[in-house]
PDB file of C-alpha atoms in Angstrom:
ATOM      1  CA  UNK A   5     -30.774 -22.941 -10.124  1.00 53.00           C
ATOM      2  CA  UNK A   6     -27.346 -21.577  -9.551  1.00 43.00           C
ATOM      3  CA  UNK A   7     -25.265 -18.789 -10.989  1.00 44.00           C
ATOM      4  CA  UNK A   8     -26.947 -15.447 -11.490  1.00 42.00           C
ATOM      5  CA  UNK A   9     -29.606 -13.603  -9.586  1.00 43.00           C
ATOM      6  CA  UNK A  10     -32.607 -15.338 -11.067  1.00 44.00           C
ATOM      7  CA  UNK A  11     -33.592 -18.348 -13.099  1.00 43.00           C
ATOM      8  CA  UNK A  12     -36.557 -19.337 -15.180  1.00 36.00           C
ATOM      9  CA  UNK A  13     -37.777 -22.668 -13.968  1.00 44.00           C
ATOM     10  CA  UNK A  14     -40.483 -24.913 -15.469  1.00 36.00           C
ATOM     11  CA  UNK A  15     -41.903 -25.435 -11.977  1.00 41.00           C
ATOM     12  CA  UNK A  16     -42.057 -21.709 -11.234  1.00 39.00           C
ATOM     13  CA  UNK A  17     -45.686 -21.532 -12.375  1.00 37.00           C
ATOM     14  CA  UNK A  18     -46.628 -24.357 -10.034  1.00 40.00           C
ATOM     15  CA  UNK A  19     -48.432 -22.920  -7.004  1.00 44.00           C
ATOM     16  CA  UNK A  20     -46.818 -23.426  -3.624  1.00 46.00           C
ATOM     17  CA  UNK A  21     -48.329 -26.367  -1.773  1.00 48.00           C
ATOM     18  CA  UNK A  22     -50.714 -25.753   1.067  1.00 50.00           C
ATOM     19  CA  UNK A  23     -48.663 -26.401   4.184  1.00 51.00           C
ATOM     20  CA  UNK A  24     -51.694 -28.242   5.751  1.00 58.00           C
ATOM     21  CA  UNK A  25     -49.817 -30.874   7.680  1.00 89.00           C
ATOM     22  CA  UNK A  26     -46.781 -30.948   5.379  1.00 94.00           C
ATOM     23  CA  UNK A  27     -43.391 -30.023   6.824  1.00 97.00           C
ATOM     24  CA  UNK A  28     -41.198 -30.937   3.823  1.00 97.00           C
ATOM     25  CA  UNK A  29     -42.157 -31.209   0.180  1.00 97.00           C
ATOM     26  CA  UNK A  30     -39.584 -32.054  -2.494  1.00 98.00           C
ATOM     27  CA  UNK A  31     -40.614 -31.851  -6.121  1.00 97.00           C
ATOM     28  CA  UNK A  32     -38.314 -33.195  -8.855  1.00 97.00           C
ATOM     29  CA  UNK A  33     -35.190 -32.109  -6.995  1.00 97.00           C
ATOM     30  CA  UNK A  34     -31.926 -32.373  -8.946  1.00 98.00           C
ATOM     31  CA  UNK A  35     -28.407 -31.689  -7.728  1.00 98.00           C
ATOM     32  CA  UNK A  36     -25.125 -32.006  -9.599  1.00 97.00           C
ATOM     33  CA  UNK A  37     -21.517 -31.390  -8.669  1.00 97.00           C
ATOM     34  CA  UNK A  38     -19.910 -30.552 -11.973  1.00 96.00           C
ATOM     35  CA  UNK A  39     -20.711 -33.422 -14.305  1.00 95.00           C
ATOM     36  CA  UNK A  40     -21.668 -35.739 -11.466  1.00 96.00           C
ATOM     37  CA  UNK A  41     -25.449 -35.885 -11.081  1.00 97.00           C
ATOM     38  CA  UNK A  42     -26.084 -36.837  -7.451  1.00 98.00           C
ATOM     39  CA  UNK A  43     -29.852 -36.277  -7.186  1.00 98.00           C
ATOM     40  CA  UNK A  44     -31.894 -37.224 -10.233  1.00 98.00           C
ATOM     41  CA  UNK A  45     -35.399 -36.029  -9.455  1.00 98.00           C
ATOM     42  CA  UNK A  46     -36.418 -36.552  -5.829  1.00 98.00           C
ATOM     43  CA  UNK A  47     -40.106 -36.386  -4.899  1.00 98.00           C
ATOM     44  CA  UNK A  48     -40.831 -36.708  -1.182  1.00 97.00           C
ATOM     45  CA  UNK A  49     -43.266 -35.457   1.425  1.00 97.00           C
ATOM     46  CA  UNK A  50     -42.750 -35.380   5.187  1.00 98.00           C
ATOM     47  CA  UNK A  51     -45.769 -34.606   7.348  1.00 97.00           C
ATOM     48  CA  UNK A  52     -45.649 -32.590  10.552  1.00 96.00           C
ATOM     49  CA  UNK A  53     -44.724 -34.832  13.464  1.00 97.00           C
ATOM     50  CA  UNK A  54     -43.455 -37.597  11.152  1.00 97.00           C
ATOM     51  CA  UNK A  55     -40.146 -39.415  11.550  1.00 98.00           C
ATOM     52  CA  UNK A  56     -38.810 -40.301   8.101  1.00 98.00           C
ATOM     53  CA  UNK A  57     -35.777 -42.579   7.948  1.00 98.00           C
ATOM     54  CA  UNK A  58     -33.697 -42.531   4.759  1.00 98.00           C
ATOM     55  CA  UNK A  59     -31.464 -45.509   4.019  1.00 97.00           C
ATOM     56  CA  UNK A  60     -29.301 -46.629   1.140  1.00 97.00           C
ATOM     57  CA  UNK A  61     -25.719 -47.382   0.104  1.00 96.00           C
ATOM     58  CA  UNK A  62     -22.908 -44.834   0.326  1.00 94.00           C
ATOM     59  CA  UNK A  63     -23.018 -42.419  -2.594  1.00 94.00           C
ATOM     60  CA  UNK A  64     -26.758 -42.769  -3.131  1.00 97.00           C
ATOM     61  CA  UNK A  65     -27.426 -39.067  -2.478  1.00 97.00           C
ATOM     62  CA  UNK A  66     -28.960 -39.338   1.016  1.00 97.00           C
ATOM     63  CA  UNK A  67     -26.743 -36.783   2.748  1.00 96.00           C
ATOM     64  CA  UNK A  68     -26.795 -34.437  -0.233  1.00 97.00           C
ATOM     65  CA  UNK A  69     -30.592 -34.413  -0.168  1.00 98.00           C
ATOM     66  CA  UNK A  70     -30.561 -33.660   3.547  1.00 97.00           C
ATOM     67  CA  UNK A  71     -28.198 -30.724   2.974  1.00 96.00           C
ATOM     68  CA  UNK A  72     -30.467 -29.410   0.222  1.00 97.00           C
ATOM     69  CA  UNK A  73     -33.398 -29.233   2.638  1.00 97.00           C
ATOM     70  CA  UNK A  74     -31.712 -26.444   4.580  1.00 93.00           C
ATOM     71  CA  UNK A  75     -29.960 -24.960   1.519  1.00 94.00           C
ATOM     72  CA  UNK A  76     -26.450 -25.966   2.564  1.00 94.00           C
ATOM     73  CA  UNK A  77     -26.411 -27.229  -1.019  1.00 95.00           C
ATOM     74  CA  UNK A  78     -28.248 -25.336  -3.757  1.00 94.00           C
ATOM     75  CA  UNK A  79     -30.442 -27.493  -5.948  1.00 94.00           C
ATOM     76  CA  UNK A  80     -30.063 -27.261  -9.726  1.00 94.00           C
ATOM     77  CA  UNK A  81     -33.685 -27.967 -10.630  1.00 93.00           C
ATOM     78  CA  UNK A  82     -36.971 -28.686  -8.940  1.00 94.00           C
ATOM     79  CA  UNK A  83     -38.289 -27.208  -5.733  1.00 94.00           C
ATOM     80  CA  UNK A  84     -38.133 -27.707  -1.994  1.00 95.00           C
ATOM     81  CA  UNK A  85     -40.542 -26.323   0.570  1.00 96.00           C
ATOM     82  CA  UNK A  86     -40.207 -26.417   4.353  1.00 96.00           C
ATOM     83  CA  UNK A  87     -43.280 -25.540   6.383  1.00 93.00           C
ATOM     84  CA  UNK A  88     -44.901 -24.041   3.291  1.00 92.00           C
ATOM     85  CA  UNK A  89     -41.947 -21.796   2.420  1.00 92.00           C
ATOM     86  CA  UNK A  90     -39.824 -22.211  -0.709  1.00 94.00           C
ATOM     87  CA  UNK A  91     -36.271 -22.999   0.425  1.00 95.00           C
ATOM     88  CA  UNK A  92     -33.553 -20.640  -0.787  1.00 93.00           C
ATOM     89  CA  UNK A  93     -35.699 -18.809  -3.341  1.00 91.00           C
ATOM     90  CA  UNK A  94     -38.701 -16.556  -3.765  1.00 90.00           C
ATOM     91  CA  UNK A  95     -41.032 -16.640  -6.721  1.00 86.00           C
ATOM     92  CA  UNK A  96     -41.950 -13.561  -8.720  1.00 87.00           C
ATOM     93  CA  UNK A  97     -43.928 -14.091 -11.863  1.00 85.00           C
ATOM     94  CA  UNK A  98     -42.437 -16.992 -13.774  1.00 80.00           C
ATOM     95  CA  UNK A  99     -39.001 -16.711 -12.198  1.00 85.00           C
ATOM     96  CA  UNK A 100     -37.275 -17.882  -9.046  1.00 84.00           C
ATOM     97  CA  UNK A 101     -34.905 -15.444  -7.351  1.00 89.00           C
ATOM     98  CA  UNK A 102     -32.231 -16.531  -4.893  1.00 91.00           C
ATOM     99  CA  UNK A 103     -32.726 -15.243  -1.389  1.00 93.00           C
ATOM    100  CA  UNK A 104     -30.069 -13.077   0.218  1.00 93.00           C
ATOM    101  CA  UNK A 105     -27.738 -14.751   2.688  1.00 91.00           C
ATOM    102  CA  UNK A 106     -29.499 -13.221   5.676  1.00 90.00           C
ATOM    103  CA  UNK A 107     -32.866 -14.477   4.373  1.00 92.00           C
ATOM    104  CA  UNK A 108     -31.452 -17.983   3.964  1.00 92.00           C
ATOM    105  CA  UNK A 109     -30.033 -17.781   7.486  1.00 89.00           C
ATOM    106  CA  UNK A 110     -33.476 -16.827   8.785  1.00 89.00           C
ATOM    107  CA  UNK A 111     -34.944 -19.921   7.102  1.00 90.00           C
ATOM    108  CA  UNK A 112     -32.260 -22.142   8.616  1.00 90.00           C
ATOM    109  CA  UNK A 113     -33.257 -21.073  12.117  1.00 89.00           C
ATOM    110  CA  UNK A 114     -36.357 -23.228  11.663  1.00 92.00           C
ATOM    111  CA  UNK A 115     -34.271 -26.282  10.757  1.00 96.00           C
ATOM    112  CA  UNK A 116     -31.955 -28.032  13.209  1.00 96.00           C
ATOM    113  CA  UNK A 117     -29.228 -30.279  11.827  1.00 96.00           C
ATOM    114  CA  UNK A 118     -27.039 -32.868  13.506  1.00 96.00           C
ATOM    115  CA  UNK A 119     -24.047 -34.097  11.517  1.00 94.00           C
ATOM    116  CA  UNK A 120     -21.912 -37.243  11.618  1.00 91.00           C
ATOM    117  CA  UNK A 121     -19.180 -35.240  13.293  1.00 89.00           C
ATOM    118  CA  UNK A 122     -20.168 -33.234  16.315  1.00 88.00           C
ATOM    119  CA  UNK A 123     -18.608 -29.893  15.273  1.00 90.00           C
ATOM    120  CA  UNK A 124     -18.633 -28.550  18.824  1.00 96.00           C
ATOM    121  CA  UNK A 125     -16.493 -25.516  19.630  1.00 96.00           C
ATOM    122  CA  UNK A 126     -13.540 -27.042  21.547  1.00 96.00           C
ATOM    123  CA  UNK A 127     -12.813 -23.883  23.571  1.00 97.00           C
ATOM    124  CA  UNK A 128     -16.379 -23.697  24.906  1.00 97.00           C
ATOM    125  CA  UNK A 129     -18.091 -25.793  27.571  1.00 98.00           C
ATOM    126  CA  UNK A 130     -21.103 -27.955  26.786  1.00 98.00           C
ATOM    127  CA  UNK A 131     -23.358 -25.237  28.180  1.00 98.00           C
ATOM    128  CA  UNK A 132     -21.678 -22.496  26.130  1.00 97.00           C
ATOM    129  CA  UNK A 133     -21.972 -24.605  22.978  1.00 97.00           C
ATOM    130  CA  UNK A 134     -25.727 -24.960  23.510  1.00 97.00           C
ATOM    131  CA  UNK A 135     -26.160 -21.268  24.377  1.00 96.00           C
ATOM    132  CA  UNK A 136     -24.171 -19.921  21.433  1.00 94.00           C
ATOM    133  CA  UNK A 137     -26.633 -19.710  18.550  1.00 92.00           C
ATOM    134  CA  UNK A 138     -29.654 -18.294  20.457  1.00 94.00           C
ATOM    135  CA  UNK A 139     -27.402 -15.567  21.910  1.00 93.00           C
ATOM    136  CA  UNK A 140     -25.446 -14.747  18.730  1.00 90.00           C
ATOM    137  CA  UNK A 141     -28.109 -15.335  16.079  1.00 87.00           C
ATOM    138  CA  UNK A 142     -31.415 -14.663  17.811  1.00 87.00           C
ATOM    139  CA  UNK A 143     -29.998 -12.040  20.185  1.00 89.00           C
ATOM    140  CA  UNK A 144     -31.905 -13.571  23.070  1.00 91.00           C
ATOM    141  CA  UNK A 145     -31.083 -12.560  26.677  1.00 93.00           C
ATOM    142  CA  UNK A 146     -28.291 -14.684  28.155  1.00 94.00           C
ATOM    143  CA  UNK A 147     -30.174 -15.484  31.354  1.00 93.00           C
ATOM    144  CA  UNK A 148     -33.146 -16.792  29.404  1.00 93.00           C
ATOM    145  CA  UNK A 149     -30.920 -18.799  27.042  1.00 95.00           C
ATOM    146  CA  UNK A 150     -28.874 -20.240  29.915  1.00 96.00           C
ATOM    147  CA  UNK A 151     -31.986 -21.526  31.655  1.00 96.00           C
ATOM    148  CA  UNK A 152     -33.255 -23.204  28.483  1.00 96.00           C
ATOM    149  CA  UNK A 153     -29.802 -24.614  27.669  1.00 97.00           C
ATOM    150  CA  UNK A 154     -29.559 -26.239  31.100  1.00 97.00           C
ATOM    151  CA  UNK A 155     -33.009 -27.752  30.586  1.00 97.00           C
ATOM    152  CA  UNK A 156     -31.918 -29.122  27.208  1.00 97.00           C
ATOM    153  CA  UNK A 157     -28.735 -30.628  28.646  1.00 97.00           C
ATOM    154  CA  UNK A 158     -30.878 -32.299  31.288  1.00 97.00           C
ATOM    155  CA  UNK A 159     -33.188 -33.558  28.543  1.00 96.00           C
ATOM    156  CA  UNK A 160     -30.277 -35.298  26.780  1.00 97.00           C
ATOM    157  CA  UNK A 161     -28.956 -36.695  30.074  1.00 96.00           C
ATOM    158  CA  UNK A 162     -26.006 -34.349  30.479  1.00 97.00           C
ATOM    159  CA  UNK A 163     -27.064 -31.962  33.248  1.00 96.00           C
ATOM    160  CA  UNK A 164     -23.885 -32.855  35.157  1.00 97.00           C
ATOM    161  CA  UNK A 165     -21.638 -32.051  32.165  1.00 98.00           C
ATOM    162  CA  UNK A 166     -22.662 -28.417  31.644  1.00 98.00           C
ATOM    163  CA  UNK A 167     -19.237 -27.002  32.554  1.00 98.00           C
ATOM    164  CA  UNK A 168     -17.225 -29.724  30.807  1.00 98.00           C
ATOM    165  CA  UNK A 169     -15.302 -29.125  27.565  1.00 98.00           C
ATOM    166  CA  UNK A 170     -15.830 -31.355  24.485  1.00 97.00           C
ATOM    167  CA  UNK A 171     -12.389 -32.984  24.819  1.00 97.00           C
ATOM    168  CA  UNK A 172     -13.487 -34.358  28.190  1.00 97.00           C
ATOM    169  CA  UNK A 173     -16.648 -35.939  26.772  1.00 97.00           C
ATOM    170  CA  UNK A 174     -17.116 -39.255  25.005  1.00 96.00           C
ATOM    171  CA  UNK A 175     -18.269 -39.275  21.393  1.00 96.00           C
ATOM    172  CA  UNK A 176     -21.794 -40.177  22.446  1.00 97.00           C
ATOM    173  CA  UNK A 177     -21.868 -37.347  24.952  1.00 97.00           C
ATOM    174  CA  UNK A 178     -20.577 -34.879  22.360  1.00 97.00           C
ATOM    175  CA  UNK A 179     -23.288 -35.934  19.938  1.00 97.00           C
ATOM    176  CA  UNK A 180     -25.938 -35.459  22.624  1.00 97.00           C
ATOM    177  CA  UNK A 181     -24.598 -31.935  23.231  1.00 97.00           C
ATOM    178  CA  UNK A 182     -24.852 -31.361  19.463  1.00 97.00           C
ATOM    179  CA  UNK A 183     -28.516 -32.434  19.573  1.00 97.00           C
ATOM    180  CA  UNK A 184     -29.180 -30.080  22.500  1.00 97.00           C
ATOM    181  CA  UNK A 185     -27.434 -27.287  20.572  1.00 96.00           C
ATOM    182  CA  UNK A 186     -29.694 -27.840  17.546  1.00 96.00           C
ATOM    183  CA  UNK A 187     -32.795 -27.867  19.762  1.00 96.00           C
ATOM    184  CA  UNK A 188     -31.771 -24.596  21.403  1.00 95.00           C
ATOM    185  CA  UNK A 189     -32.884 -22.742  18.274  1.00 94.00           C
ATOM    186  CA  UNK A 190     -36.392 -24.188  18.743  1.00 94.00           C
ATOM    187  CA  UNK A 191     -36.572 -25.635  15.220  1.00 95.00           C
ATOM    188  CA  UNK A 192     -39.729 -26.882  13.538  1.00 95.00           C
ATOM    189  CA  UNK A 193     -37.744 -29.635  11.797  1.00 97.00           C
ATOM    190  CA  UNK A 194     -34.717 -31.721  12.782  1.00 98.00           C
ATOM    191  CA  UNK A 195     -32.348 -33.298  10.241  1.00 98.00           C
ATOM    192  CA  UNK A 196     -29.947 -36.060  11.290  1.00 98.00           C
ATOM    193  CA  UNK A 197     -27.121 -37.091   8.947  1.00 97.00           C
ATOM    194  CA  UNK A 198     -25.976 -40.520  10.151  1.00 96.00           C
ATOM    195  CA  UNK A 199     -25.618 -39.219  13.714  1.00 96.00           C
ATOM    196  CA  UNK A 200     -24.221 -42.481  15.095  1.00 96.00           C
ATOM    197  CA  UNK A 201     -21.831 -43.472  12.297  1.00 93.00           C
ATOM    198  CA  UNK A 202     -18.774 -41.873  13.951  1.00 91.00           C
ATOM    199  CA  UNK A 203     -19.447 -43.462  17.335  1.00 94.00           C
ATOM    200  CA  UNK A 204     -18.034 -46.570  18.946  1.00 93.00           C
ATOM    201  CA  UNK A 205     -20.732 -49.277  18.987  1.00 92.00           C
ATOM    202  CA  UNK A 206     -21.260 -49.105  22.747  1.00 92.00           C
ATOM    203  CA  UNK A 207     -22.073 -45.379  22.511  1.00 94.00           C
ATOM    204  CA  UNK A 208     -24.685 -45.635  19.761  1.00 96.00           C
ATOM    205  CA  UNK A 209     -27.565 -46.526  22.072  1.00 95.00           C
ATOM    206  CA  UNK A 210     -27.349 -43.395  24.200  1.00 96.00           C
ATOM    207  CA  UNK A 211     -27.730 -41.148  21.149  1.00 97.00           C
ATOM    208  CA  UNK A 212     -30.565 -43.222  19.681  1.00 97.00           C
ATOM    209  CA  UNK A 213     -32.379 -43.072  23.030  1.00 96.00           C
ATOM    210  CA  UNK A 214     -32.317 -39.262  22.916  1.00 97.00           C
ATOM    211  CA  UNK A 215     -33.633 -39.344  19.341  1.00 97.00           C
ATOM    212  CA  UNK A 216     -36.427 -41.726  20.356  1.00 97.00           C
ATOM    213  CA  UNK A 217     -37.525 -39.348  23.109  1.00 96.00           C
ATOM    214  CA  UNK A 218     -37.404 -36.470  20.645  1.00 96.00           C
ATOM    215  CA  UNK A 219     -39.652 -38.410  18.251  1.00 96.00           C
ATOM    216  CA  UNK A 220     -42.097 -39.167  21.071  1.00 95.00           C
ATOM    217  CA  UNK A 221     -42.312 -35.437  21.811  1.00 96.00           C
ATOM    218  CA  UNK A 222     -43.738 -34.886  18.306  1.00 96.00           C
ATOM    219  CA  UNK A 223     -40.681 -33.380  16.595  1.00 97.00           C
ATOM    220  CA  UNK A 224     -40.650 -33.746  12.815  1.00 98.00           C
ATOM    221  CA  UNK A 225     -37.447 -35.585  11.881  1.00 98.00           C
ATOM    222  CA  UNK A 226     -35.662 -36.711   8.721  1.00 98.00           C
ATOM    223  CA  UNK A 227     -32.979 -39.223   9.675  1.00 98.00           C
ATOM    224  CA  UNK A 228     -30.324 -40.589   7.332  1.00 97.00           C
ATOM    225  CA  UNK A 229     -29.229 -43.735   9.112  1.00 96.00           C
ATOM    226  CA  UNK A 230     -27.885 -47.265   8.919  1.00 94.00           C
ATOM    227  CA  UNK A 231     -29.601 -48.177  12.191  1.00 95.00           C
ATOM    228  CA  UNK A 232     -32.382 -50.433  10.908  1.00 95.00           C
ATOM    229  CA  UNK A 233     -33.596 -51.233  14.404  1.00 95.00           C
ATOM    230  CA  UNK A 234     -34.157 -47.532  15.057  1.00 96.00           C
ATOM    231  CA  UNK A 235     -35.946 -47.159  11.721  1.00 96.00           C
ATOM    232  CA  UNK A 236     -38.225 -50.095  12.489  1.00 95.00           C
ATOM    233  CA  UNK A 237     -39.014 -48.962  16.029  1.00 95.00           C
ATOM    234  CA  UNK A 238     -39.233 -45.177  15.674  1.00 96.00           C
ATOM    235  CA  UNK A 239     -39.765 -44.372  11.993  1.00 97.00           C
ATOM    236  CA  UNK A 240     -43.168 -43.582  10.555  1.00 97.00           C
ATOM    237  CA  UNK A 241     -41.853 -43.927   7.019  1.00 98.00           C
ATOM    238  CA  UNK A 242     -38.780 -45.470   5.396  1.00 98.00           C
ATOM    239  CA  UNK A 243     -37.226 -44.328   2.127  1.00 98.00           C
ATOM    240  CA  UNK A 244     -34.629 -46.370   0.242  1.00 98.00           C
ATOM    241  CA  UNK A 245     -32.422 -44.314  -2.076  1.00 98.00           C
ATOM    242  CA  UNK A 246     -29.919 -45.544  -4.622  1.00 97.00           C
ATOM    243  CA  UNK A 247     -28.059 -43.773  -7.420  1.00 97.00           C
ATOM    244  CA  UNK A 248     -29.776 -40.448  -6.780  1.00 98.00           C
ATOM    245  CA  UNK A 249     -33.384 -41.634  -6.886  1.00 98.00           C
ATOM    246  CA  UNK A 250     -36.016 -42.878  -4.461  1.00 98.00           C
ATOM    247  CA  UNK A 251     -36.313 -46.569  -5.253  1.00 98.00           C
ATOM    248  CA  UNK A 252     -38.883 -47.526  -2.650  1.00 97.00           C
ATOM    249  CA  UNK A 253     -40.796 -46.019   0.250  1.00 97.00           C
ATOM    250  CA  UNK A 254     -43.397 -47.158   2.743  1.00 97.00           C
ATOM    251  CA  UNK A 255     -43.719 -47.929   6.414  1.00 97.00           C
ATOM    252  CA  UNK A 256     -40.515 -49.334   7.944  1.00 97.00           C
ATOM    253  CA  UNK A 257     -42.122 -52.691   8.700  1.00 94.00           C
ATOM    254  CA  UNK A 258     -43.425 -53.026   5.138  1.00 96.00           C
ATOM    255  CA  UNK A 259     -40.164 -52.112   3.446  1.00 97.00           C
ATOM    256  CA  UNK A 260     -37.883 -54.061   5.790  1.00 96.00           C
ATOM    257  CA  UNK A 261     -40.037 -57.185   5.890  1.00 95.00           C
ATOM    258  CA  UNK A 262     -41.203 -57.256   2.296  1.00 96.00           C
ATOM    259  CA  UNK A 263     -39.154 -55.057  -0.059  1.00 97.00           C
ATOM    260  CA  UNK A 264     -40.672 -54.870  -3.517  1.00 96.00           C
ATOM    261  CA  UNK A 265     -37.656 -53.845  -5.599  1.00 96.00           C
ATOM    262  CA  UNK A 266     -34.609 -55.971  -6.302  1.00 97.00           C
ATOM    263  CA  UNK A 267     -32.195 -53.155  -5.403  1.00 97.00           C
ATOM    264  CA  UNK A 268     -33.894 -52.770  -2.027  1.00 97.00           C
ATOM    265  CA  UNK A 269     -33.761 -56.532  -1.471  1.00 97.00           C
ATOM    266  CA  UNK A 270     -30.050 -56.652  -2.322  1.00 96.00           C
ATOM    267  CA  UNK A 271     -29.237 -53.771   0.020  1.00 97.00           C
ATOM    268  CA  UNK A 272     -31.250 -55.082   2.948  1.00 96.00           C
ATOM    269  CA  UNK A 273     -29.807 -58.574   2.568  1.00 95.00           C
ATOM    270  CA  UNK A 274     -26.396 -57.065   3.409  1.00 93.00           C
ATOM    271  CA  UNK A 275     -27.425 -54.883   6.358  1.00 91.00           C
ATOM    272  CA  UNK A 276     -30.112 -56.884   8.166  1.00 86.00           C
TER     273      UNK A 276
END
């Protein structure tokens, strides 16, 4: 699905799914980088309000799949829908046409993403980092955005750090600012790409606590993580990926306590 303005795709005649409760639907999603096939046909569904945790060894395709959901990576085959809308493409007849950059950007406004690294602007305070996108992208009034940004910083436990620069914050605090920044766009879906992997162990808990509260509020979340305790406690579903495919999925308690596949058993024996 890359190169050129349009592609003929065998799934193009498949009707779009009814959104009815579905936030994410992946259908035979493939992604390659050159000759390296990273995703080999991913089928997944995430319901509205669900917390899906995705686990697996490094190189299994977890982060790539997450980046495909908001079209940071273009898929090579298959389809992805978010909230009933085809991601990155529109269908006309039997063909899929790539959306223009501004149309893709409009789609991304509905999807918040928190990365391993915090990617905060170093020359801006915590408050300015949270205010940035609603002011620049949505053109919302600064006074309105400032009020919401302060509320979000309070929500992640950083009301007293509003005027502090990233270099003066711990890693855990920076990641909490990054979560507040993603929430400032009022997304329908939040993606987390190993949000605690770059943190010192003693700082992990404060970020996971914020994510737990976010889950309790009803936010739909897809979380790539190595934190099995979080997956067990907060996740509604658990997906184990390896070598570009979904090997096993189910409730976290089912998969963690009684994995059915040998690859899942081998992986969990090393991380639990």
